[in-house]
Structures are given as C-alpha cells and as structure tokens.
C-alpha cells in the first residue's frame, strides 16, 4: 500500500514538535490511537506478545482496546516519577502501553532517571507502545522529547489530532518499529483500505502552512486560563482536595477528602449537570478515590460553577 495523504507533513510536524525524525513512508496513518491499538492486536500476537502491561492508574479506554483483542493488561503502579520499571519487570510482560509525556490520568511527566530505566528495559527485549496523546499542551514547562526519538527499534509511537484539533476527525499516526511495519500496514489495509484522503489533505494544509501551530498557541493561552479557573475553584469549593498534573494537558485529576466513593460522587455531579470521570474507572489496583475533570471545552465562568456544584455534591454525600 502506498503511503497515504499526509505522511510527509506529519513527519515534518513530528520532527519539529516531538524530536522524532522519520521518513514520510514510515508514518502509518490511522483513525486515531484507538484504531492503532486494535490494529496492533495481530501484529503483537505474531511477535509472540499476548500481554501488554498498562499504567495504574491508566486510561480505561485504551485498556479496553487492548482487552478487546484478548490481550492481558497487567497493571503497573505509577508514582511521582512515572511508571515503576521494577514492577513492570515483575509482570513478565514483553510490551507496555505508556503515556510518558503526560501520564493519563495523573499528569506525571516521566522523570529522566525513569526514562533511562525504561529505555534499558526496552533494550533488553521490551516493546514500548508510546501513547503521545496530549504532549502539545504545555503550560509551565517545555515538552519532554518523545521516547521514540531516543529508541526507534523498541518503541511503537502513536499520536492523533484528537487533542490538537478534534477527536471527531479520526486521524492519527503510528510509527512502528521497522520489523512491525508491514504487518501493521496489512492490518490497516484489511480493516478499511486506508483513511479517507480529503481530511488528510486538510490536515496537511494546516500543518504545512503553520496554521496548526498558530492554533495551538491560541489554545495554550485559552486552556491555561480555564485550568487556572479550575484550580482556583477547587481551592474554594473542595477544600483539602489535591490537584494532580496541572503543568500540562486538558484535564486535572483531584483526590479529595472525605473518602466518598468516586463513582457516587460522579453520579451525584452528573445529576447536577456536571460531567466528570471517577478515578476508579482508570484503576485495576486499589487506590484513593478521585475525579478526572476536563476543562478544555468549558469557559472559566462555567468551570467555576461546575466545581462549586461538585463541592455541593461532595458535602451532601459526606
Ligand atoms: C490516554 C488516551 N489515549 C488515547 C485515546 C484515544 O485517542 P484517539 O482519539 O486518538 O483514538 C484516549 C481517548 O480519549 C485517551 O484518553
């Protein structure tokens, strides 16, 4: 199959923004990271991989995409430096799915020491599936380079426009290690013959003209104001709550006291018109209750109102 419409602009974009240097034909265009994970099922199995370790807490959605292909997903705890590589080794899994630039949902940025440990784990026969889902949204620190930029043969890199432009566009990209490339292209071909080309041409224009970068600069300012409004409202309406992962991304994770189950709190919040995700959805291991609160799509005033309603819900349940 010939490389699809926007391989070259995506390769250019990744070089500029993520330090990844690849040829356009190394970019496999897919319908988002969700599809990438599904396409990887047969590719991983053919490589003798039947388990992909996942971060804990870690995205429920991506774990479900792995599980739908009957891959086991042993959990690996995340601490303040990122995923614990000693615990990863103990799972015996040969592959791991990671969000190293901004861990979902805790927001932890993998430390330099932990990145070195991870790269050493991979060099010893491990495969890292790098989900670079919102690396572009940085407020208080520069982005860390992608792991793929450091270790091409042991990292399968995945990204998409979902957090850059809109998830509804369903455009993403995979840079697999070269030994997996043909099998991945076959999987894409037999799934849908390739992504629609017109949306790819629109994306190519946005990337090549500099409009996408301009758009992101605008968004960073807007998101920072929304994030600041959320942190202020949390201090006011959820006293004692701890905010995690504020330096980047499009959401905050909060852990709170008293220890009301987070599923109950999220249900009570929804009844008041506030949508948020319980942290326990994203856990396989026991841990503190919490909420994942998105702020990207909500203006500051409405963010503050929503957090105030959350505070009411928590007080009532407590
Ligand atoms: C951490 C994480 N990775 C990947 C995805 C899937 O993204 P995509 O829209 O690119 O399929 C999601 C979905 O929201 C997500 O939360």
mmCIF file with all atom_site columns, C-alpha atoms in Angstrom, residues 168-281:
data_model
loop_
_atom_site.group_PDB
_atom_site.id
_atom_site.type_symbol
_atom_site.label_atom_id
_atom_site.label_alt_id
_atom_site.label_comp_id
_atom_site.label_asym_id
_atom_site.label_entity_id
_atom_site.label_seq_id
_atom_site.pdbx_PDB_ins_code
_atom_site.Cartn_x
_atom_site.Cartn_y
_atom_site.Cartn_z
_atom_site.occupancy
_atom_site.B_iso_or_equiv
_atom_site.pdbx_formal_charge
_atom_site.auth_seq_id
_atom_site.auth_comp_id
_atom_site.auth_asym_id
_atom_site.auth_atom_id
_atom_site.pdbx_PDB_model_num
ATOM 1   C CA . UNK A 1 168 ? -14.245 13.589 15.635 1.00 0.00 ? 168 UNK A CA 1
ATOM 2   C CA . UNK A 1 169 ? -11.734 13.965 12.770 1.00 0.00 ? 169 UNK A CA 1
ATOM 3   C CA . UNK A 1 170 ? -10.418 10.436 13.467 1.00 0.00 ? 170 UNK A CA 1
ATOM 4   C CA . UNK A 1 171 ? -6.913  10.995 12.108 1.00 0.00 ? 171 UNK A CA 1
ATOM 5   C CA . UNK A 1 172 ? -3.890  9.590  13.863 1.00 0.00 ? 172 UNK A CA 1
ATOM 6   C CA . UNK A 1 173 ? -0.493  8.124  13.094 1.00 0.00 ? 173 UNK A CA 1
ATOM 7   C CA . UNK A 1 174 ? 1.666   5.222  14.125 1.00 0.00 ? 174 UNK A CA 1
ATOM 8   C CA . UNK A 1 175 ? 5.442   4.984  13.743 1.00 0.00 ? 175 UNK A CA 1
ATOM 9   C CA . UNK A 1 176 ? 6.040   1.278  14.367 1.00 0.00 ? 176 UNK A CA 1
ATOM 10  C CA . UNK A 1 177 ? 9.464   -0.314 14.760 1.00 0.00 ? 177 UNK A CA 1
ATOM 11  C CA . UNK A 1 178 ? 10.529  -1.332 11.246 1.00 0.00 ? 178 UNK A CA 1
ATOM 12  C CA . UNK A 1 179 ? 10.005  -5.063 11.960 1.00 0.00 ? 179 UNK A CA 1
ATOM 13  C CA . UNK A 1 180 ? 6.268   -4.426 12.583 1.00 0.00 ? 180 UNK A CA 1
ATOM 14  C CA . UNK A 1 181 ? 5.626   -2.043 9.712  1.00 0.00 ? 181 UNK A CA 1
ATOM 15  C CA . UNK A 1 182 ? 4.437   -4.448 7.014  1.00 0.00 ? 182 UNK A CA 1
ATOM 16  C CA . UNK A 1 183 ? 2.139   -6.344 9.385  1.00 0.00 ? 183 UNK A CA 1
ATOM 17  C CA . UNK A 1 184 ? 0.635   -3.064 10.632 1.00 0.00 ? 184 UNK A CA 1
ATOM 18  C CA . UNK A 1 185 ? 0.010   -1.821 7.079  1.00 0.00 ? 185 UNK A CA 1
ATOM 19  C CA . UNK A 1 186 ? -1.645  -5.165 6.263  1.00 0.00 ? 186 UNK A CA 1
ATOM 20  C CA . UNK A 1 187 ? -3.885  -4.844 9.320  1.00 0.00 ? 187 UNK A CA 1
ATOM 21  C CA . UNK A 1 188 ? -4.905  -1.317 8.260  1.00 0.00 ? 188 UNK A CA 1
ATOM 22  C CA . UNK A 1 189 ? -5.498  -2.421 4.680  1.00 0.00 ? 189 UNK A CA 1
ATOM 23  C CA . UNK A 1 190 ? -7.733  -5.335 5.651  1.00 0.00 ? 190 UNK A CA 1
ATOM 24  C CA . UNK A 1 191 ? -9.655  -3.124 8.098  1.00 0.00 ? 191 UNK A CA 1
ATOM 25  C CA . UNK A 1 192 ? -10.609 -0.205 5.854  1.00 0.00 ? 192 UNK A CA 1
ATOM 26  C CA . UNK A 1 193 ? -8.143  0.171  2.930  1.00 0.00 ? 193 UNK A CA 1
ATOM 27  C CA . UNK A 1 194 ? -6.842  3.382  4.492  1.00 0.00 ? 194 UNK A CA 1
ATOM 28  C CA . UNK A 1 195 ? -8.127  6.642  5.951  1.00 0.00 ? 195 UNK A CA 1
ATOM 29  C CA . UNK A 1 196 ? -10.232 8.994  3.824  1.00 0.00 ? 196 UNK A CA 1
ATOM 30  C CA . UNK A 1 197 ? -7.889  11.292 1.903  1.00 0.00 ? 197 UNK A CA 1
ATOM 31  C CA . UNK A 1 198 ? -9.806  14.600 1.929  1.00 0.00 ? 198 UNK A CA 1
ATOM 32  C CA . UNK A 1 199 ? -9.499  15.171 5.722  1.00 0.00 ? 199 UNK A CA 1
ATOM 33  C CA . UNK A 1 200 ? -5.812  14.238 5.420  1.00 0.00 ? 200 UNK A CA 1
ATOM 34  C CA . UNK A 1 201 ? -5.309  16.942 2.785  1.00 0.00 ? 201 UNK A CA 1
ATOM 35  C CA . UNK A 1 202 ? -6.924  19.485 5.112  1.00 0.00 ? 202 UNK A CA 1
ATOM 36  C CA . UNK A 1 203 ? -4.587  18.400 7.923  1.00 0.00 ? 203 UNK A CA 1
ATOM 37  C CA . UNK A 1 204 ? -1.601  18.567 5.555  1.00 0.00 ? 204 UNK A CA 1
ATOM 38  C CA . UNK A 1 205 ? -2.502  22.176 4.688  1.00 0.00 ? 205 UNK A CA 1
ATOM 39  C CA . UNK A 1 206 ? -2.872  23.113 8.367  1.00 0.00 ? 206 UNK A CA 1
ATOM 40  C CA . UNK A 1 207 ? 0.483   21.576 9.251  1.00 0.00 ? 207 UNK A CA 1
ATOM 41  C CA . UNK A 1 208 ? 2.420   22.954 6.279  1.00 0.00 ? 208 UNK A CA 1
ATOM 42  C CA . UNK A 1 209 ? 1.025   26.492 6.439  1.00 0.00 ? 209 UNK A CA 1
ATOM 43  C CA . UNK A 1 210 ? 1.857   26.968 10.127 1.00 0.00 ? 210 UNK A CA 1
ATOM 44  C CA . UNK A 1 211 ? -1.863  27.410 10.920 1.00 0.00 ? 211 UNK A CA 1
ATOM 45  C CA . UNK A 1 212 ? -1.893  24.383 13.226 1.00 0.00 ? 212 UNK A CA 1
ATOM 46  C CA . UNK A 1 213 ? 0.973   25.784 15.314 1.00 0.00 ? 213 UNK A CA 1
ATOM 47  C CA . UNK A 1 214 ? -0.756  29.205 15.453 1.00 0.00 ? 214 UNK A CA 1
ATOM 48  C CA . UNK A 1 215 ? -3.970  27.499 16.527 1.00 0.00 ? 215 UNK A CA 1
ATOM 49  C CA . UNK A 1 216 ? -2.123  25.625 19.269 1.00 0.00 ? 216 UNK A CA 1
ATOM 50  C CA . UNK A 1 217 ? -0.552  28.823 20.598 1.00 0.00 ? 217 UNK A CA 1
ATOM 51  C CA . UNK A 1 218 ? -4.020  30.352 20.846 1.00 0.00 ? 218 UNK A CA 1
ATOM 52  C CA . UNK A 1 219 ? -5.338  27.231 22.576 1.00 0.00 ? 219 UNK A CA 1
ATOM 53  C CA . UNK A 1 220 ? -2.485  27.163 25.112 1.00 0.00 ? 220 UNK A CA 1
ATOM 54  C CA . UNK A 1 221 ? -3.457  30.639 26.342 1.00 0.00 ? 221 UNK A CA 1
ATOM 55  C CA . UNK A 1 222 ? -7.145  29.734 26.458 1.00 0.00 ? 222 UNK A CA 1
ATOM 56  C CA . UNK A 1 223 ? -6.568  26.424 28.206 1.00 0.00 ? 223 UNK A CA 1
ATOM 57  C CA . UNK A 1 224 ? -4.228  27.988 30.748 1.00 0.00 ? 224 UNK A CA 1
ATOM 58  C CA . UNK A 1 225 ? -6.987  30.461 31.763 1.00 0.00 ? 225 UNK A CA 1
ATOM 59  C CA . UNK A 1 226 ? -9.501  27.611 32.058 1.00 0.00 ? 226 UNK A CA 1
ATOM 60  C CA . UNK A 1 227 ? -7.062  25.493 34.064 1.00 0.00 ? 227 UNK A CA 1
ATOM 61  C CA . UNK A 1 228 ? -6.290  28.410 36.428 1.00 0.00 ? 228 UNK A CA 1
ATOM 62  C CA . UNK A 1 229 ? -10.031 28.993 36.916 1.00 0.00 ? 229 UNK A CA 1
ATOM 63  C CA . UNK A 1 230 ? -10.464 25.321 37.796 1.00 0.00 ? 230 UNK A CA 1
ATOM 64  C CA . UNK A 1 231 ? -7.593  25.293 40.301 1.00 0.00 ? 231 UNK A CA 1
ATOM 65  C CA . UNK A 1 232 ? -8.937  28.464 41.976 1.00 0.00 ? 232 UNK A CA 1
ATOM 66  C CA . UNK A 1 233 ? -12.448 26.996 42.175 1.00 0.00 ? 233 UNK A CA 1
ATOM 67  C CA . UNK A 1 234 ? -11.108 23.730 43.620 1.00 0.00 ? 234 UNK A CA 1
ATOM 68  C CA . UNK A 1 235 ? -9.284  25.646 46.376 1.00 0.00 ? 235 UNK A CA 1
ATOM 69  C CA . UNK A 1 236 ? -12.514 27.466 47.148 1.00 0.00 ? 236 UNK A CA 1
ATOM 70  C CA . UNK A 1 237 ? -15.141 24.725 46.833 1.00 0.00 ? 237 UNK A CA 1
ATOM 71  C CA . UNK A 1 238 ? -13.242 21.480 47.509 1.00 0.00 ? 238 UNK A CA 1
ATOM 72  C CA . UNK A 1 239 ? -11.037 22.426 50.477 1.00 0.00 ? 239 UNK A CA 1
ATOM 73  C CA . UNK A 1 240 ? -8.407  19.796 51.192 1.00 0.00 ? 240 UNK A CA 1
ATOM 74  C CA . UNK A 1 241 ? -8.547  18.363 47.670 1.00 0.00 ? 241 UNK A CA 1
ATOM 75  C CA . UNK A 1 242 ? -5.185  17.677 45.997 1.00 0.00 ? 242 UNK A CA 1
ATOM 76  C CA . UNK A 1 243 ? -4.729  18.667 42.347 1.00 0.00 ? 243 UNK A CA 1
ATOM 77  C CA . UNK A 1 244 ? -2.536  16.401 40.190 1.00 0.00 ? 244 UNK A CA 1
ATOM 78  C CA . UNK A 1 245 ? -0.968  17.082 36.783 1.00 0.00 ? 245 UNK A CA 1
ATOM 79  C CA . UNK A 1 246 ? -1.621  20.796 36.348 1.00 0.00 ? 246 UNK A CA 1
ATOM 80  C CA . UNK A 1 247 ? 1.506   21.605 34.293 1.00 0.00 ? 247 UNK A CA 1
ATOM 81  C CA . UNK A 1 248 ? 0.138   20.199 31.054 1.00 0.00 ? 248 UNK A CA 1
ATOM 82  C CA . UNK A 1 249 ? -2.810  18.548 29.376 1.00 0.00 ? 249 UNK A CA 1
ATOM 83  C CA . UNK A 1 250 ? -6.512  19.255 29.113 1.00 0.00 ? 250 UNK A CA 1
ATOM 84  C CA . UNK A 1 251 ? -7.714  17.858 32.418 1.00 0.00 ? 251 UNK A CA 1
ATOM 85  C CA . UNK A 1 252 ? -6.898  17.837 36.131 1.00 0.00 ? 252 UNK A CA 1
ATOM 86  C CA . UNK A 1 253 ? -7.120  14.873 38.433 1.00 0.00 ? 253 UNK A CA 1
ATOM 87  C CA . UNK A 1 254 ? -8.193  15.634 42.005 1.00 0.00 ? 254 UNK A CA 1
ATOM 88  C CA . UNK A 1 255 ? -8.132  13.416 45.030 1.00 0.00 ? 255 UNK A CA 1
ATOM 89  C CA . UNK A 1 256 ? -10.294 14.609 47.877 1.00 0.00 ? 256 UNK A CA 1
ATOM 90  C CA . UNK A 1 257 ? -11.426 14.037 51.423 1.00 0.00 ? 257 UNK A CA 1
ATOM 91  C CA . UNK A 1 258 ? -13.709 12.768 52.908 1.00 0.00 ? 258 UNK A CA 1
ATOM 92  C CA . UNK A 1 259 ? -13.435 9.331  51.315 1.00 0.00 ? 259 UNK A CA 1
ATOM 93  C CA . UNK A 1 260 ? -16.756 9.232  49.485 1.00 0.00 ? 260 UNK A CA 1
ATOM 94  C CA . UNK A 1 261 ? -16.645 6.626  46.639 1.00 0.00 ? 261 UNK A CA 1
ATOM 95  C CA . UNK A 1 262 ? -15.786 8.495  43.448 1.00 0.00 ? 262 UNK A CA 1
ATOM 96  C CA . UNK A 1 263 ? -18.423 6.657  41.379 1.00 0.00 ? 263 UNK A CA 1
ATOM 97  C CA . UNK A 1 264 ? -21.098 8.002  43.758 1.00 0.00 ? 264 UNK A CA 1
ATOM 98  C CA . UNK A 1 265 ? -19.656 11.498 43.605 1.00 0.00 ? 265 UNK A CA 1
ATOM 99  C CA . UNK A 1 266 ? -19.519 11.438 39.777 1.00 0.00 ? 266 UNK A CA 1
ATOM 100 C CA . UNK A 1 267 ? -23.161 10.241 39.644 1.00 0.00 ? 267 UNK A CA 1
ATOM 101 C CA . UNK A 1 268 ? -24.259 12.983 42.052 1.00 0.00 ? 268 UNK A CA 1
ATOM 102 C CA . UNK A 1 269 ? -22.319 15.537 39.971 1.00 0.00 ? 269 UNK A CA 1
ATOM 103 C CA . UNK A 1 270 ? -23.978 14.341 36.755 1.00 0.00 ? 270 UNK A CA 1
ATOM 104 C CA . UNK A 1 271 ? -27.391 14.772 38.380 1.00 0.00 ? 271 UNK A CA 1
ATOM 105 C CA . UNK A 1 272 ? -26.373 18.442 38.853 1.00 0.00 ? 272 UNK A CA 1
ATOM 106 C CA . UNK A 1 273 ? -25.307 18.703 35.204 1.00 0.00 ? 273 UNK A CA 1
ATOM 107 C CA . UNK A 1 274 ? -21.547 18.287 35.780 1.00 0.00 ? 274 UNK A CA 1
ATOM 108 C CA . UNK A 1 275 ? -19.818 15.514 33.817 1.00 0.00 ? 275 UNK A CA 1
ATOM 109 C CA . UNK A 1 276 ? -16.582 14.069 35.180 1.00 0.00 ? 276 UNK A CA 1
ATOM 110 C CA . UNK A 1 277 ? -14.940 10.651 35.382 1.00 0.00 ? 277 UNK A CA 1
ATOM 111 C CA . UNK A 1 278 ? -14.336 8.715  38.590 1.00 0.00 ? 278 UNK A CA 1
ATOM 112 C CA . UNK A 1 279 ? -10.626 7.968  39.024 1.00 0.00 ? 279 UNK A CA 1
ATOM 113 C CA . UNK A 1 280 ? -11.510 4.378  39.990 1.00 0.00 ? 280 UNK A CA 1
ATOM 114 C CA . UNK A 1 281 ? -12.589 3.713  36.371 1.00 0.00 ? 281 UNK A CA 1
#
